[in-house]
Coordinates of C-alpha atoms in Angstrom, one line a residue:
M1 CA 0.0 0.0 0.0
A2 CA 1.4 3.4 -1.0
A3 CA 2.3 5.7 1.7
E4 CA 0.0 8.8 2.2
R5 CA 1.6 11.9 0.7
L6 CA 2.4 14.5 3.3
K7 CA 1.9 18.0 1.9
I8 CA 4.7 20.6 1.9
V9 CA 2.8 23.8 1.1
I10 CA 4.5 26.9 -0.2
L11 CA 2.6 30.3 -0.1
G12 CA 4.0 32.4 -2.8
G13 CA 5.0 31.8 -6.4
S14 CA 7.7 34.5 -6.9
F15 CA 11.5 34.3 -6.6
A16 CA 11.5 32.7 -3.1
G17 CA 8.7 30.2 -3.8
I18 CA 10.0 29.1 -7.1
S19 CA 13.5 28.5 -5.7
C20 CA 12.0 26.6 -2.7
V21 CA 10.1 24.3 -5.2
H22 CA 13.2 23.4 -7.2
H23 CA 15.3 22.8 -4.2
L24 CA 12.7 20.6 -2.6
V25 CA 12.3 18.5 -5.7
K26 CA 15.9 18.1 -6.5
N27 CA 17.6 17.9 -3.1
A28 CA 15.3 17.7 -0.1
I29 CA 12.6 15.2 -1.4
P30 CA 15.1 12.6 -2.4
E31 CA 16.7 12.7 1.0
I32 CA 13.5 12.5 3.2
T33 CA 12.1 9.7 1.0
A34 CA 15.2 7.5 1.0
N35 CA 13.6 5.0 3.4
K36 CA 10.5 4.5 1.1
K37 CA 8.3 4.8 4.1
F38 CA 7.2 8.4 3.7
A39 CA 5.9 10.2 0.6
Y40 CA 5.5 14.0 0.1
K41 CA 3.6 16.3 -2.2
I42 CA 4.5 19.9 -2.8
V43 CA 1.7 22.3 -3.1
V44 CA 2.2 25.9 -4.3
V45 CA -0.4 28.6 -3.6
T46 CA -0.3 31.8 -5.5
P47 CA -2.9 34.2 -7.0
S48 CA -0.8 34.8 -10.2
T49 CA -0.2 32.4 -13.0
H50 CA 3.0 34.6 -13.9
I51 CA 6.0 35.9 -12.1
Y52 CA 6.7 39.5 -12.5
W53 CA 10.3 40.3 -13.4
N54 CA 10.2 43.4 -11.3
I55 CA 14.0 43.7 -11.4
S56 CA 13.4 45.5 -14.7
A57 CA 10.4 47.5 -13.5
P58 CA 12.1 50.8 -13.7
R59 CA 12.7 50.5 -17.4
A60 CA 9.5 48.3 -18.2
L61 CA 7.4 51.2 -16.9
V62 CA 8.8 53.5 -19.7
S63 CA 7.7 51.4 -22.6
D64 CA 6.9 47.7 -23.5
Q65 CA 9.3 48.1 -26.4
L66 CA 12.2 48.5 -24.1
I67 CA 11.1 45.6 -21.9
A68 CA 8.5 43.5 -23.6
H69 CA 5.5 42.2 -21.6
Q70 CA 6.7 38.7 -22.6
D71 CA 9.9 39.4 -20.7
S72 CA 8.2 41.2 -17.7
F73 CA 5.7 38.4 -17.1
Q74 CA 7.1 34.9 -17.1
P75 CA 4.6 31.9 -17.0
L76 CA 5.1 29.8 -13.9
A77 CA 4.1 26.8 -16.0
N78 CA 7.7 27.0 -17.3
A79 CA 9.0 26.6 -13.8
F80 CA 6.9 23.4 -13.0
K81 CA 6.6 21.8 -16.4
D82 CA 8.8 18.8 -15.6
Y83 CA 7.2 17.8 -12.3
D84 CA 4.7 15.0 -12.0
P85 CA 1.2 16.1 -10.9
E86 CA 1.3 13.4 -8.3
D87 CA 4.2 15.0 -6.6
F88 CA 3.3 18.6 -7.3
E89 CA 0.2 20.7 -7.2
Y90 CA -0.5 24.4 -8.1
V91 CA -3.3 26.2 -6.3
D92 CA -4.6 29.3 -8.1
G93 CA -5.6 31.4 -4.9
T94 CA -4.7 33.6 -2.1
A95 CA -4.1 32.6 1.6
V96 CA -6.5 34.5 3.9
G97 CA -6.0 32.5 7.0
L98 CA -3.6 30.3 8.9
D99 CA -4.3 27.8 11.7
T100 CA -1.0 26.5 13.0
K101 CA -2.6 24.4 15.8
N102 CA -4.6 22.4 13.2
R103 CA -2.1 22.8 10.4
E104 CA -4.7 24.4 8.0
I105 CA -4.5 27.3 5.5
T106 CA -7.7 29.1 4.4
I107 CA -7.6 29.9 0.7
A108 CA -9.7 32.2 -1.5
P109 CA -9.7 31.9 -5.3
P110 CA -8.9 35.0 -7.4
A111 CA -11.6 37.6 -7.4
H112 CA -11.9 38.1 -11.1
D113 CA -12.3 35.6 -14.0
A114 CA -9.4 33.3 -14.5
D115 CA -6.9 33.8 -17.2
T116 CA -6.8 30.5 -19.1
S117 CA -4.3 31.5 -21.8
T118 CA -0.9 29.6 -21.7
H119 CA 0.9 32.8 -22.8
G120 CA 3.5 31.0 -25.1
V121 CA 3.5 27.7 -23.1
E122 CA 2.4 24.5 -24.9
P123 CA -1.0 23.5 -23.7
S124 CA 0.2 20.0 -22.8
V125 CA 2.7 21.6 -20.4
A126 CA 0.2 23.9 -18.9
T127 CA -2.3 21.0 -18.4
K128 CA 0.4 18.8 -16.9
I129 CA 0.4 21.1 -13.8
G130 CA -2.1 19.8 -11.2
R131 CA -4.3 22.8 -10.5
A132 CA -6.6 22.9 -7.5
V133 CA -9.7 24.7 -8.7
S134 CA -12.3 26.3 -6.3
T135 CA -15.5 24.6 -5.6
T136 CA -17.3 27.3 -7.4
T137 CA -17.5 27.3 -11.2
R138 CA -15.9 30.5 -12.5
A139 CA -16.2 31.7 -16.0
A140 CA -13.0 32.3 -17.9
K141 CA -12.1 34.4 -20.9
H142 CA -9.5 33.1 -23.3
I143 CA -6.7 35.5 -24.2
S144 CA -5.3 34.7 -27.6
G145 CA -2.0 36.4 -27.2
F146 CA 0.0 38.0 -24.4
G147 CA -0.6 41.6 -25.5
D148 CA -4.4 40.9 -26.1
L149 CA -6.3 41.9 -23.1
P150 CA -9.9 41.1 -22.0
D151 CA -12.6 43.5 -22.9
E152 CA -12.8 44.9 -19.4
P153 CA -10.1 45.4 -16.8
P154 CA -10.2 43.5 -13.6
P155 CA -12.0 45.1 -10.7
T156 CA -9.2 46.9 -9.2
T157 CA -7.6 50.4 -9.3
W158 CA -4.1 51.7 -9.1
G159 CA -3.1 51.5 -5.5
A160 CA -5.9 49.1 -4.5
F161 CA -4.9 45.6 -3.2
Q162 CA -6.8 42.9 -5.1
S163 CA -9.4 41.5 -2.8
P164 CA -10.0 37.8 -3.0
S165 CA -13.3 36.1 -3.5
D166 CA -15.6 35.2 -0.6
E167 CA -15.6 31.6 -1.6
T168 CA -12.9 30.0 0.6
Y169 CA -11.7 26.4 1.3
T170 CA -8.9 25.0 3.5
I171 CA -5.7 23.1 2.7
D172 CA -3.9 21.0 5.3
Y173 CA -0.2 20.9 5.5
H174 CA 2.5 18.8 7.0
A175 CA 5.1 21.6 6.6
L176 CA 4.6 25.3 5.5
I177 CA 6.9 27.7 3.8
I178 CA 5.7 31.3 3.8
A179 CA 7.2 33.1 0.8
T180 CA 4.4 35.6 0.2
G181 CA 6.9 38.4 -0.6
S182 CA 5.9 42.1 -0.5
T183 CA 3.8 44.7 -2.3
A184 CA 5.2 48.0 -3.5
H185 CA 3.3 51.2 -3.0
T186 CA 2.8 51.4 -6.8
P187 CA 1.4 48.5 -8.9
L188 CA 4.2 49.4 -11.5
M189 CA 6.7 47.8 -9.2
S190 CA 5.2 44.6 -8.0
L191 CA 2.3 42.1 -8.5
R192 CA -1.0 42.7 -6.7
G193 CA -2.9 39.6 -7.2
P194 CA -3.2 38.2 -10.7
H195 CA -0.5 39.4 -13.1
L196 CA -3.0 41.2 -15.4
N197 CA -3.5 43.8 -12.7
T198 CA 0.1 44.9 -13.1
L199 CA 0.0 44.5 -16.9
Y200 CA -3.0 46.8 -17.1
A201 CA -1.3 49.4 -14.8
L202 CA 1.8 49.3 -17.0
D203 CA -0.2 49.7 -20.3
E204 CA -2.1 52.7 -18.8
F205 CA 1.2 54.3 -17.6
H206 CA 2.6 53.7 -21.1
K207 CA -0.2 55.6 -22.7
R208 CA 0.1 58.6 -20.4
L209 CA 3.9 58.9 -20.1
P210 CA 4.8 60.3 -23.5
T211 CA 2.5 63.3 -23.2
A212 CA 3.2 64.0 -19.5
D213 CA 4.9 67.3 -18.8
T214 CA 5.6 66.8 -15.2
V215 CA 6.5 63.5 -13.4
V216 CA 7.1 63.2 -9.7
I217 CA 8.9 60.2 -8.2
A218 CA 8.9 59.9 -4.4
G219 CA 11.6 58.0 -2.7
G220 CA 15.4 58.4 -2.8
G221 CA 16.2 54.7 -2.5
P222 CA 17.2 52.4 -5.4
S223 CA 13.7 52.2 -7.0
G224 CA 13.2 55.9 -7.0
V225 CA 16.7 56.6 -8.3
E226 CA 16.5 54.0 -11.2
T227 CA 12.8 55.1 -12.1
A228 CA 13.9 58.7 -12.4
G229 CA 17.0 57.9 -14.3
Q230 CA 15.1 55.6 -16.9
I231 CA 12.4 58.2 -17.6
A232 CA 14.9 61.0 -17.9
Y233 CA 17.2 59.0 -20.1
W234 CA 14.7 57.9 -22.6
F235 CA 12.9 61.2 -22.8
N236 CA 15.3 63.9 -21.7
L237 CA 18.6 62.8 -23.4
P238 CA 20.7 65.9 -24.3
F239 CA 21.5 64.4 -27.7
G240 CA 18.0 63.1 -28.6
P241 CA 15.3 62.8 -29.6
R242 CA 15.2 66.3 -31.1
K243 CA 11.9 66.0 -32.7
P244 CA 8.4 65.4 -31.2
V245 CA 8.0 61.8 -30.0
T246 CA 5.3 60.2 -32.2
S247 CA 6.5 56.7 -31.6
M248 CA 7.5 54.6 -28.7
N249 CA 10.1 52.8 -30.8
P250 CA 13.4 53.6 -29.1
L251 CA 15.2 53.6 -32.4
S252 CA 13.2 56.6 -33.7
W253 CA 14.2 58.5 -30.5
F254 CA 17.6 59.3 -31.7
T255 CA 16.8 61.4 -34.7
T256 CA 18.9 64.7 -34.4
T257 CA 18.6 68.2 -35.8
K258 CA 20.9 71.2 -35.8
T259 CA 18.7 73.1 -33.4
G260 CA 19.5 71.1 -30.4
F261 CA 16.0 71.9 -29.1
R262 CA 13.9 69.2 -27.6
P263 CA 10.2 70.4 -27.4
Y264 CA 9.1 67.3 -25.5
S265 CA 11.5 67.2 -22.6
K266 CA 9.8 66.5 -19.3
K267 CA 10.1 68.1 -15.9
I268 CA 11.1 65.2 -13.7
I269 CA 11.2 65.8 -9.9
L270 CA 12.6 63.2 -7.4
L271 CA 11.6 63.7 -3.8
S272 CA 14.3 61.8 -1.8
G273 CA 12.8 62.0 1.7
A274 CA 16.2 62.0 3.2
L275 CA 19.2 64.3 3.3
R276 CA 20.8 62.6 0.4
L277 CA 20.1 59.9 -2.2
L278 CA 20.7 56.2 -1.4
P279 CA 21.1 56.9 2.3
Q280 CA 22.0 53.3 3.2
L281 CA 25.2 53.5 1.1
E282 CA 28.3 55.6 1.5
E283 CA 27.8 59.3 1.0
S284 CA 29.9 59.5 -2.1
V285 CA 27.8 57.0 -3.9
G286 CA 24.7 59.0 -3.2
L287 CA 26.4 62.1 -4.4
K288 CA 27.5 60.3 -7.7
A289 CA 23.9 59.3 -8.3
Y290 CA 22.7 62.9 -7.7
K291 CA 25.2 64.2 -10.2
Q292 CA 24.2 61.6 -12.8
L293 CA 20.5 62.3 -12.4
S294 CA 21.1 66.1 -12.6
G295 CA 22.9 65.5 -15.8
L296 CA 19.7 64.0 -17.2
G297 CA 17.6 67.0 -16.1
V298 CA 16.1 65.4 -13.0
K299 CA 15.5 67.8 -10.2
V300 CA 16.2 66.1 -6.8
V301 CA 14.6 67.6 -3.7
H302 CA 16.0 66.3 -0.4
D303 CA 14.4 65.9 3.0
T304 CA 10.9 66.2 1.5
R305 CA 8.1 63.6 1.6
V306 CA 4.6 63.2 0.1
V307 CA 2.0 63.3 2.8
G308 CA -1.1 63.5 0.7
A309 CA -2.2 63.0 -2.9
T310 CA -5.4 63.8 -4.7
V311 CA -6.4 63.1 -8.4
S312 CA -8.6 65.5 -10.3
K313 CA -11.1 64.6 -13.0
E314 CA -8.5 65.7 -15.5
N315 CA -6.0 63.1 -14.2
K316 CA -3.8 65.8 -12.6
T317 CA -2.3 64.7 -9.3
T318 CA -1.8 67.3 -6.5
L319 CA 0.7 66.2 -3.9
K320 CA 1.0 67.7 -0.4
L321 CA 4.5 67.8 0.8
S322 CA 5.9 67.5 4.3
N323 CA 7.3 71.1 4.0
G324 CA 3.7 72.4 3.5
D325 CA 4.2 73.0 -0.3
Y326 CA 2.0 71.5 -3.0
I327 CA 3.0 70.2 -6.5
Q328 CA 0.8 69.4 -9.2
C329 CA 1.9 66.7 -11.8
D330 CA 0.7 64.6 -14.6
L331 CA 2.1 61.4 -13.2
Y332 CA 3.1 60.4 -9.7
I333 CA 5.0 57.3 -8.8
P334 CA 5.6 56.4 -5.1
C335 CA 8.8 54.4 -4.8
T336 CA 8.7 54.6 -1.0
G337 CA 9.3 51.0 -0.1
V338 CA 7.2 48.0 0.3
S339 CA 4.8 46.3 2.7
P340 CA 5.0 42.6 3.6
N341 CA 2.2 40.4 2.2
T342 CA 1.2 39.1 5.6
Q343 CA -2.6 40.0 5.5
F344 CA -3.8 36.5 6.1
L345 CA -2.7 36.9 9.8
P346 CA -4.1 39.4 12.2
S347 CA -1.8 42.4 12.8
D348 CA -1.6 41.5 16.4
S349 CA -0.9 37.8 15.8
P350 CA 2.1 36.4 17.7
L351 CA 3.4 35.1 14.4
I352 CA 3.9 38.8 13.2
R353 CA 6.6 41.1 14.3
N354 CA 6.4 44.6 13.0
G355 CA 4.3 43.5 10.1
Y356 CA 6.7 40.7 9.1
I357 CA 6.5 36.9 9.6
A358 CA 8.3 36.3 12.9
T359 CA 11.3 34.2 12.0
T360 CA 13.7 33.3 14.7
P361 CA 16.0 36.2 15.7
M362 CA 19.5 36.6 14.0
P363 CA 21.3 34.3 13.6
S364 CA 18.0 32.8 12.2
T365 CA 17.1 29.3 11.6
L366 CA 14.2 30.7 9.4
R367 CA 11.6 28.9 11.5
V368 CA 8.6 30.8 12.4
E369 CA 8.3 31.5 16.2
V370 CA 5.1 30.0 17.3
P371 CA 4.0 30.2 20.9
P372 CA 3.1 26.9 22.7
E373 CA -0.6 27.8 22.7
L374 CA -0.6 27.9 18.9
A375 CA 1.7 24.9 18.3
P376 CA 0.0 21.9 16.8
T377 CA -1.0 18.8 18.7
D378 CA 1.3 15.8 19.0
D379 CA 2.3 14.1 15.8
S380 CA 2.2 10.7 17.3
L381 CA 0.5 7.6 15.6
P382 CA 0.0 4.9 18.2
P383 CA 0.8 1.3 17.0
N384 CA -2.3 -0.8 16.1
G385 CA -4.0 -2.3 19.2
S386 CA -1.9 -0.3 21.7
N387 CA -2.6 2.8 23.9
P388 CA -1.5 6.2 22.6
P389 CA 2.2 7.0 23.5
P390 CA 2.9 9.8 26.1
P391 CA 3.0 13.4 24.7
R392 CA 6.1 14.2 22.8
R393 CA 8.3 16.1 25.3
L394 CA 9.9 19.2 23.7
S395 CA 12.0 21.8 25.1
E396 CA 11.0 25.4 24.3
G397 CA 13.7 25.5 21.5
D398 CA 12.2 22.3 20.0
V399 CA 8.7 23.7 19.6
N400 CA 9.5 25.5 16.4
Q401 CA 11.0 22.3 15.0
N402 CA 7.8 20.4 15.6
V403 CA 5.6 23.2 14.2
R404 CA 7.4 23.0 10.7
V405 CA 6.5 26.6 9.6
Y406 CA 9.2 28.7 7.9
G407 CA 9.5 32.1 6.5
I408 CA 11.7 33.3 3.6
G409 CA 12.1 36.4 1.5
D410 CA 10.6 39.9 1.8
C411 CA 7.7 38.8 4.1
A412 CA 10.0 37.5 6.7
A413 CA 11.5 39.5 9.7
Y414 CA 15.1 38.4 8.9
S415 CA 15.1 40.0 5.4
S416 CA 16.0 43.4 4.5
N417 CA 13.8 43.3 1.3
C418 CA 16.8 42.5 -0.8
I419 CA 16.6 39.7 -3.4
M420 CA 20.0 38.3 -2.2
D421 CA 18.4 37.6 1.2
V422 CA 16.3 35.1 -0.6
Y423 CA 19.0 33.0 -2.3
A424 CA 21.5 33.2 0.6
A425 CA 18.8 31.9 2.9
I426 CA 17.6 29.0 0.8
P427 CA 20.3 26.5 2.0
V428 CA 19.6 27.3 5.6
L429 CA 15.7 26.8 5.3
M430 CA 16.2 23.5 3.2
N431 CA 18.7 22.1 5.7
N432 CA 16.6 22.8 8.8
M433 CA 13.3 21.7 7.1
V434 CA 14.9 18.4 6.1
N435 CA 16.1 18.0 9.7
D436 CA 12.6 18.6 11.0
L437 CA 11.0 16.2 8.7
L438 CA 13.4 13.5 9.4
A439 CA 12.9 14.1 13.1
H440 CA 9.2 13.6 12.6
Q441 CA 9.8 10.3 10.7
K442 CA 12.0 9.1 13.5
F443 CA 9.3 10.0 16.1
I444 CA 6.5 8.2 14.1
E445 CA 8.8 5.1 13.8
N446 CA 9.3 5.0 17.5
P447 CA 6.8 7.3 19.2
Y448 CA 7.8 6.1 22.8
G449 CA 11.1 7.8 22.6
G450 CA 13.5 5.2 21.3
N451 CA 14.8 7.6 18.7
R452 CA 15.2 10.5 21.1
D453 CA 19.1 10.7 20.7
E454 CA 18.9 10.7 16.9
I455 CA 16.2 13.4 16.9
E456 CA 18.3 15.6 19.2
E457 CA 21.4 15.1 17.1
L458 CA 19.4 16.3 14.0
S459 CA 18.5 19.5 15.9
R460 CA 22.3 20.0 16.5
Q461 CA 22.9 20.0 12.7
D462 CA 20.8 23.2 12.1
Y463 CA 22.2 25.9 9.9
E464 CA 21.7 29.6 10.9
Y465 CA 21.4 32.6 8.6
T466 CA 23.5 35.5 9.3
K467 CA 23.2 38.6 7.0
D468 CA 26.4 39.8 5.4
P469 CA 26.8 43.3 6.9
R470 CA 28.6 44.7 3.9
D471 CA 26.6 46.9 1.6
S472 CA 25.4 45.6 -1.8
Q473 CA 23.2 47.6 -4.2
I474 CA 23.4 48.0 -8.0
V475 CA 21.5 51.0 -9.2
P476 CA 21.5 51.6 -13.0
I477 CA 20.9 55.2 -14.2
G478 CA 20.0 55.7 -17.8
Y479 CA 21.8 53.2 -20.1
R480 CA 25.4 52.9 -21.0
K481 CA 25.9 56.6 -20.0
P482 CA 25.8 57.8 -17.3
G483 CA 25.6 54.1 -16.2
G484 CA 24.7 54.3 -12.6
V485 CA 26.2 53.5 -9.3
G486 CA 26.8 50.4 -7.3
V487 CA 28.3 48.8 -4.3
V488 CA 28.9 44.9 -4.0
Y489 CA 30.0 43.6 -0.5
G490 CA 31.3 47.1 0.3
H491 CA 33.3 47.6 -2.9
K492 CA 32.3 50.5 -5.1
L493 CA 31.6 49.7 -8.8
P494 CA 32.5 51.9 -11.9
S495 CA 29.4 53.0 -13.8
F496 CA 30.4 50.8 -16.7
V497 CA 30.3 47.7 -14.5
V498 CA 27.0 48.8 -13.2
W499 CA 25.7 48.8 -16.7
L500 CA 27.2 45.5 -17.6
A501 CA 26.0 43.8 -14.5
K502 CA 22.4 45.0 -14.5
G503 CA 21.7 48.2 -16.5
R504 CA 22.2 46.7 -20.0
K505 CA 19.3 44.2 -19.9
Y506 CA 18.0 44.4 -16.4
K507 CA 19.0 40.6 -15.9
I508 CA 16.3 39.5 -18.5
E509 CA 18.8 37.0 -19.7
A510 CA 18.8 35.3 -16.3
A511 CA 15.0 34.7 -16.2
K512 CA 15.2 31.2 -17.7
T513 CA 17.5 29.8 -15.0
V514 CA 15.8 31.7 -12.2
I515 CA 12.4 30.2 -13.2
E516 CA 13.4 26.8 -14.5
K517 CA 16.2 26.1 -12.0
G518 CA 15.5 28.3 -9.0
L519 CA 18.9 30.0 -9.2
S520 CA 19.8 33.6 -8.3
P521 CA 19.6 36.2 -11.1
Y522 CA 23.0 37.6 -9.8

């Protein structure tokens, strides 16, 4: 008789979630099924059928002819195409609740009609993925091509989080990885539910940007600096275009005339919110970024934040600033950070720390700290015809091992919202999860304590994640020139290296290995 498959559930299907799937399938699962007594099934829960390559968002928002939609939105089917549906399942939905005591997740399906197109993926590949569909029948519109959109946009607005459907159901889990990521304060920079929400936001922005006279970007961090630099480069180049922009084809933007006059140049304002740009890096790096942006015609205003915004019927945005002034603009882009996607837990949940999933303190095992009153009941399975074994005796440190809930990526407290925090932490999470699953196996094999020494030995083999304290940020500005600024492990990069490392193609060439193999884009 085949062993019942224990579910390892992953909440989130972006960089962290995809990498976890590949590492589980290729490394962890073979190790924990070596004795042939236990079987597992990986279940991924995500509201989007596509990953958004938001590394390239600052350039993608300028025009889809610079970063095509096909490159910005990569089908998750490509990540999971080689996996057997018996071992892998994809759930199209959003987590709206978590019960750690009973090891259950409440799921809501997407709020709007499902997108049934494969977007360049062979139908047989897309069908091969085991998809858990909600119990309600939901009509679906077929989208013939990636650039073709439904007749009506999904029921959401810029800046509004996509609310899930009221129809919910539960999924049980044996182990849980929370990799729900974060949401930027603008839909141009991150997904908000199904990927079509972001695609619509980009298309609408593309329509309005060429004719916008004034663009305001809030935020002096990497996203704000890159966004200001990209818009300024492609519209305010000192050497072109020198005729009215009638096409979004970049090749047509470099026509020159003897006048040197560019009537469609834009007023671009960057509100840094701090005393200098890129405040987390050395002061000289921020100064270099300031000079490069100024050379592209960007006006940088320091120590000023947006405290209010209103939009008129004419689509003009009036911004109230922290210094009491007001600015009216045609387009406003808030690049002021991100918020963790932890809405499925109450804000006062003990599993939440400052809004983030409460992974153990640094150096972190990446287990989620769960208080004893929320820990699951004992895992024991008594032998046939015998009395139940005594409760599994656990020290306080062991509680989180038995809970088997983990956090990784932007949603977790250990992270500084940096993509490198994902890939550097994967080996730690995988090692510790394997230890916990093997410990569970040994307990089930001898629930009366015969394997106690082996279980404790597994706990001594834990890895711990410690963040590298050295600065690492790569911030392209424009294109080959001015190039941008960057620091890697405390070492400053020349602008040309910044362009080569990121600014040239915004790592689009790495998407295939990220999605199909779970590797880092850097």
